[in-house]
mmCIF file of C-alpha atoms in Angstrom:
data_model
loop_
_atom_site.group_PDB
_atom_site.id
_atom_site.type_symbol
_atom_site.label_atom_id
_atom_site.label_comp_id
_atom_site.label_asym_id
_atom_site.label_seq_id
_atom_site.Cartn_x
_atom_site.Cartn_y
_atom_site.Cartn_z
ATOM 1 C CA MET A 1 -2.798 14.570 18.553
ATOM 2 C CA GLU A 2 -2.539 13.997 22.255
ATOM 3 C CA GLY A 3 1.178 13.669 22.978
ATOM 4 C CA GLY A 4 2.231 17.087 21.684
ATOM 5 C CA GLY A 5 2.139 18.746 18.349
ATOM 6 C CA GLY A 6 3.639 17.862 15.033
ATOM 7 C CA ALA A 7 6.309 15.285 14.326
ATOM 8 C CA ALA A 8 7.624 15.287 17.900
ATOM 9 C CA GLY A 9 4.212 14.265 19.254
ATOM 10 C CA PHE A 10 3.948 11.486 16.689
ATOM 11 C CA LEU A 11 7.370 10.131 17.592
ATOM 12 C CA VAL A 12 6.627 10.208 21.319
ATOM 13 C CA GLN A 13 3.370 8.318 20.827
ATOM 14 C CA TYR A 14 4.920 5.846 18.359
ATOM 15 C CA ARG A 15 7.826 5.080 20.697
ATOM 16 C CA GLY A 16 5.459 4.753 23.638
ATOM 17 C CA ILE A 17 3.381 2.159 21.828
ATOM 18 C CA SER A 18 6.489 0.366 20.529
ATOM 19 C CA SER A 19 7.934 0.137 24.035
ATOM 20 C CA LYS A 20 4.855 -1.832 25.103
ATOM 21 C CA LEU A 21 5.870 -4.534 22.615
ATOM 22 C CA LYS A 22 9.205 -5.225 24.299
ATOM 23 C CA LYS A 23 9.379 -8.457 26.236
ATOM 24 C CA ARG A 24 9.533 -7.960 29.975
ATOM 25 C CA PHE A 25 10.623 -10.446 32.589
ATOM 26 C CA LEU A 26 7.833 -13.038 33.022
ATOM 27 C CA ARG A 27 5.420 -10.912 30.962
ATOM 28 C CA LYS A 28 4.314 -11.243 27.385
ATOM 29 C CA PRO A 29 3.564 -8.036 25.503
ATOM 30 C CA ASN A 30 -0.064 -7.268 24.722
ATOM 31 C CA VAL A 31 0.235 -7.235 20.931
ATOM 32 C CA ALA A 32 -3.503 -6.808 20.335
ATOM 33 C CA GLU A 33 -3.583 -3.655 22.461
ATOM 34 C CA ALA A 34 -0.537 -2.251 20.657
ATOM 35 C CA SER A 35 -2.163 -3.001 17.306
ATOM 36 C CA ASP A 36 -5.281 -1.073 18.341
ATOM 37 C CA GLU A 37 -3.192 1.862 19.555
ATOM 38 C CA PHE A 38 -1.153 1.966 16.337
ATOM 39 C CA GLY A 39 -4.433 1.894 14.397
ATOM 40 C CA GLN A 40 -5.831 4.781 16.441
ATOM 41 C CA LEU A 41 -2.632 6.780 15.907
ATOM 42 C CA ALA A 42 -2.843 6.090 12.157
ATOM 43 C CA ARG A 43 -6.409 7.445 12.081
ATOM 44 C CA GLU A 44 -5.372 10.577 13.984
ATOM 45 C CA LEU A 45 -2.460 11.160 11.622
ATOM 46 C CA SER A 46 -4.584 10.632 8.515
ATOM 47 C CA ASP A 47 -7.127 13.122 9.879
ATOM 48 C CA GLY A 48 -4.222 15.570 10.141
ATOM 49 C CA GLU A 49 -3.100 14.663 6.600
ATOM 50 C CA ALA A 50 0.240 13.266 7.802
ATOM 51 C CA TRP A 51 0.036 10.497 5.215
ATOM 52 C CA ALA A 52 3.547 9.032 5.494
ATOM 53 C CA GLN A 53 3.389 8.825 9.284
ATOM 54 C CA ALA A 54 -0.053 7.215 9.080
ATOM 55 C CA GLY A 55 1.448 4.690 6.670
ATOM 56 C CA LEU A 56 4.194 3.859 9.161
ATOM 57 C CA CYS A 57 1.581 3.230 11.831
ATOM 58 C CA CYS A 58 -0.335 0.928 9.476
ATOM 59 C CA VAL A 59 2.861 -1.028 8.811
ATOM 60 C CA ALA A 60 3.228 -1.406 12.589
ATOM 61 C CA VAL A 61 -0.385 -2.639 12.782
ATOM 62 C CA ALA A 62 0.401 -5.189 10.065
ATOM 63 C CA LYS A 63 3.433 -6.453 11.986
ATOM 64 C CA CYS A 64 1.336 -6.834 15.128
ATOM 65 C CA GLU A 65 -1.380 -8.696 13.230
ATOM 66 C CA GLN A 66 1.243 -10.955 11.655
ATOM 67 C CA THR A 67 2.431 -11.818 15.170
ATOM 68 C CA LEU A 68 -1.178 -12.603 16.113
ATOM 69 C CA LEU A 69 -1.521 -14.767 12.946
ATOM 70 C CA ASN A 70 -4.461 -12.663 11.759
ATOM 71 C CA ALA A 71 -3.867 -12.720 8.002
ATOM 72 C CA SER A 72 -6.971 -10.791 6.927
ATOM 73 C CA THR A 73 -6.280 -7.832 9.218
ATOM 74 C CA GLU A 74 -2.594 -7.941 8.278
ATOM 75 C CA VAL A 75 -3.310 -7.619 4.563
ATOM 76 C CA SER A 76 -5.865 -4.892 5.265
ATOM 77 C CA ALA A 77 -3.297 -2.894 7.256
ATOM 78 C CA VAL A 78 -0.586 -3.346 4.613
ATOM 79 C CA THR A 79 -3.017 -2.208 1.914
ATOM 80 C CA GLN A 80 -4.002 0.850 3.941
ATOM 81 C CA ALA A 81 -0.316 1.650 4.491
ATOM 82 C CA ALA A 82 0.281 1.428 0.744
ATOM 83 C CA ARG A 83 -2.586 3.831 0.091
ATOM 84 C CA TYR A 84 -1.308 6.311 2.675
ATOM 85 C CA PHE A 85 2.203 6.251 1.197
ATOM 86 C CA LEU A 86 0.721 6.639 -2.281
ATOM 87 C CA LYS A 87 -1.302 9.632 -1.065
ATOM 88 C CA ALA A 88 1.885 11.180 0.370
ATOM 89 C CA GLU A 89 3.618 10.727 -2.994
ATOM 90 C CA THR A 90 0.631 12.149 -4.876
ATOM 91 C CA VAL A 91 0.627 15.252 -2.666
ATOM 92 C CA ASN A 92 4.370 15.722 -3.256
ATOM 93 C CA HIS A 93 3.837 15.251 -7.000
ATOM 94 C CA GLN A 94 0.975 17.776 -7.113
ATOM 95 C CA LEU A 95 3.041 20.329 -5.197
ATOM 96 C CA HIS A 96 6.042 19.695 -7.483
ATOM 97 C CA CYS A 97 8.206 18.943 -4.437
ATOM 98 C CA PRO A 98 11.593 17.472 -5.272
ATOM 99 C CA SER A 99 11.940 14.012 -3.779
ATOM 100 C CA PHE A 100 13.652 10.705 -4.242
ATOM 101 C CA ASN A 101 10.236 9.021 -4.639
ATOM 102 C CA GLU A 102 10.707 7.386 -1.243
ATOM 103 C CA HIS A 103 6.969 7.380 -0.559
ATOM 104 C CA LEU A 104 6.286 5.820 -3.952
ATOM 105 C CA MET A 105 8.883 3.093 -3.407
ATOM 106 C CA THR A 106 7.413 2.314 0.000
ATOM 107 C CA ALA A 107 3.892 2.242 -1.451
ATOM 108 C CA ILE A 108 5.000 -0.144 -4.199
ATOM 109 C CA SER A 109 6.662 -2.385 -1.621
ATOM 110 C CA CYS A 110 3.512 -2.435 0.511
ATOM 111 C CA PHE A 111 1.309 -3.175 -2.508
ATOM 112 C CA GLN A 112 3.628 -6.021 -3.542
ATOM 113 C CA HIS A 113 3.483 -7.458 -0.033
ATOM 114 C CA ALA A 114 -0.324 -7.242 0.029
ATOM 115 C CA ILE A 115 -0.531 -8.876 -3.415
ATOM 116 C CA GLN A 116 1.711 -11.686 -2.186
ATOM 117 C CA LEU A 117 -0.424 -12.145 0.938
ATOM 118 C CA TYR A 118 -3.578 -12.418 -1.180
ATOM 119 C CA ASN A 119 -1.852 -14.906 -3.485
ATOM 120 C CA ASP A 120 -0.824 -16.955 -0.441
ATOM 121 C CA GLN A 121 -4.470 -16.949 0.680
ATOM 122 C CA ALA A 122 -5.543 -18.139 -2.812
ATOM 123 C CA LYS A 123 -7.452 -14.918 -3.525
ATOM 124 C CA PRO A 124 -6.204 -13.959 -7.005
ATOM 125 C CA ALA A 125 -9.071 -11.545 -7.724
ATOM 126 C CA LEU A 126 -8.190 -9.404 -4.702
ATOM 127 C CA ALA A 127 -4.499 -9.553 -5.608
ATOM 128 C CA ALA A 128 -5.346 -8.485 -9.152
ATOM 129 C CA SER A 129 -7.457 -5.565 -7.945
ATOM 130 C CA LEU A 130 -4.478 -4.261 -5.952
ATOM 131 C CA ALA A 131 -2.212 -4.693 -8.973
ATOM 132 C CA VAL A 132 -4.659 -2.669 -11.094
ATOM 133 C CA GLU A 133 -4.905 -0.001 -8.383
ATOM 134 C CA LEU A 134 -1.119 0.297 -8.275
ATOM 135 C CA GLY A 135 -0.831 0.327 -12.063
ATOM 136 C CA GLN A 136 -3.415 3.081 -12.396
ATOM 137 C CA ALA A 137 -1.732 5.107 -9.655
ATOM 138 C CA LEU A 138 1.621 4.817 -11.413
ATOM 139 C CA ARG A 139 -0.006 5.954 -14.665
ATOM 140 C CA SER A 140 -1.506 8.990 -12.937
ATOM 141 C CA LEU A 141 1.957 9.855 -11.584
ATOM 142 C CA GLY A 142 3.346 9.828 -15.134
ATOM 143 C CA LYS A 143 5.046 6.425 -14.925
ATOM 144 C CA PRO A 144 3.309 4.293 -17.581
ATOM 145 C CA SER A 145 6.304 1.997 -18.121
ATOM 146 C CA GLU A 146 6.283 0.999 -14.435
ATOM 147 C CA ALA A 147 2.497 0.675 -14.558
ATOM 148 C CA LEU A 148 2.756 -1.917 -17.335
ATOM 149 C CA THR A 149 4.424 -4.401 -14.985
ATOM 150 C CA TYR A 150 1.529 -4.367 -12.531
ATOM 151 C CA LEU A 151 -1.182 -4.237 -15.174
ATOM 152 C CA CYS A 152 0.335 -7.313 -16.858
ATOM 153 C CA MET A 153 0.395 -9.020 -13.454
ATOM 154 C CA ALA A 154 -3.284 -8.158 -12.993
ATOM 155 C CA THR A 155 -4.071 -9.540 -16.444
ATOM 156 C CA ASP A 156 -2.462 -12.854 -15.506
ATOM 157 C CA LEU A 157 -4.294 -12.965 -12.173
ATOM 158 C CA HIS A 158 -7.636 -12.181 -13.867
ATOM 159 C CA ALA A 159 -7.282 -15.033 -16.380
ATOM 160 C CA ALA A 160 -10.400 -16.739 -14.977
ATOM 161 C CA SER A 161 -12.563 -13.624 -15.420
ATOM 162 C CA PRO A 162 -12.895 -12.611 -19.096
ATOM 163 C CA PHE A 163 -14.438 -9.193 -18.375
ATOM 164 C CA HIS A 164 -11.729 -8.168 -15.918
ATOM 165 C CA HIS A 165 -9.066 -9.670 -18.170
ATOM 166 C CA LEU A 166 -10.235 -7.486 -21.075
ATOM 167 C CA THR A 167 -10.402 -4.422 -18.827
ATOM 168 C CA CYS A 168 -6.774 -4.984 -17.840
ATOM 169 C CA LEU A 169 -5.820 -5.414 -21.497
ATOM 170 C CA GLY A 170 -7.462 -2.043 -22.174
ATOM 171 C CA HIS A 171 -5.346 -0.441 -19.445
ATOM 172 C CA ILE A 172 -2.234 -2.065 -20.918
ATOM 173 C CA ALA A 173 -3.116 -0.742 -24.369
ATOM 174 C CA SER A 174 -3.525 2.773 -22.938
ATOM 175 C CA CYS A 175 -0.093 2.568 -21.307
ATOM 176 C CA LYS A 176 1.511 1.360 -24.515
ATOM 177 C CA ILE A 177 -0.127 4.194 -26.445
ATOM 178 C CA GLU A 178 1.251 6.678 -23.894
ATOM 179 C CA LEU A 179 4.692 5.142 -24.361
ATOM 180 C CA GLY A 180 4.414 5.181 -28.150
ATOM 181 C CA LYS A 181 4.668 1.399 -28.488
ATOM 182 C CA TRP A 182 2.100 1.081 -31.262
ATOM 183 C CA LEU A 183 3.478 -2.101 -32.793
ATOM 184 C CA SER A 184 3.305 -4.122 -29.579
ATOM 185 C CA LEU A 185 -0.414 -3.484 -29.036
ATOM 186 C CA PRO A 186 -2.524 -6.652 -28.985
ATOM 187 C CA ILE A 187 -4.963 -6.971 -31.852
ATOM 188 C CA ILE A 188 -8.425 -7.829 -30.569
ATOM 189 C CA LEU A 189 -10.939 -8.755 -33.230
#
C-alpha cells in the first residue's frame, strides 16, 4: 500500500479519500473519483489479504454509487463487501480465533442489503442466488439453523424455476438432516 504500512496506512488513505467527499464552499465533491479510489484501495487490501478492510472500502464504494444513483454498481459493491467480510470470518473460523462473529454479522447485513436491492430491481433470480450463497456459507461455518432462513428465502424466490427450486429444497433437507429434524423433511415423490 502506498500511504504507509499496515492498518495505519489504510486509515490514512481511507480518511484521505473520505475527506474528498466533504462539501466545500461553492464546490461539489467528486463522488465518482472517490468511488474509484475506494475501489482501488479495496483491491490493494484484498491483494494483501486484509479482507475486513477491503470490505469497508467496498461499502464506501456502494455508498458513493448510491449517491450517483448507479444501482447496478451499488449492488455489485455491496455483494463484494459481503464476500470480503465472509472471507474474513472464514479465516478467523479456520484459525480458531475467538471472536464475536462481527465479520459474519456484517457479511449477513451486506448480503441482506444486496438481496433487497435485487428485489427492488425485480431480479429475483439474482437475489435468490445470493441467498443460496449466504446459506451455504453459513452451513460451512457450522450454522445450519441460520442457513435455513436464507435457503427458505431462496426457495421462495426461485418459485418460477423448478430446477433451482428443487436444488434449494435439497439444501434445506441437508440442513434439516444436520440439525436432526427428520420429521420436518419434505416428502418428494
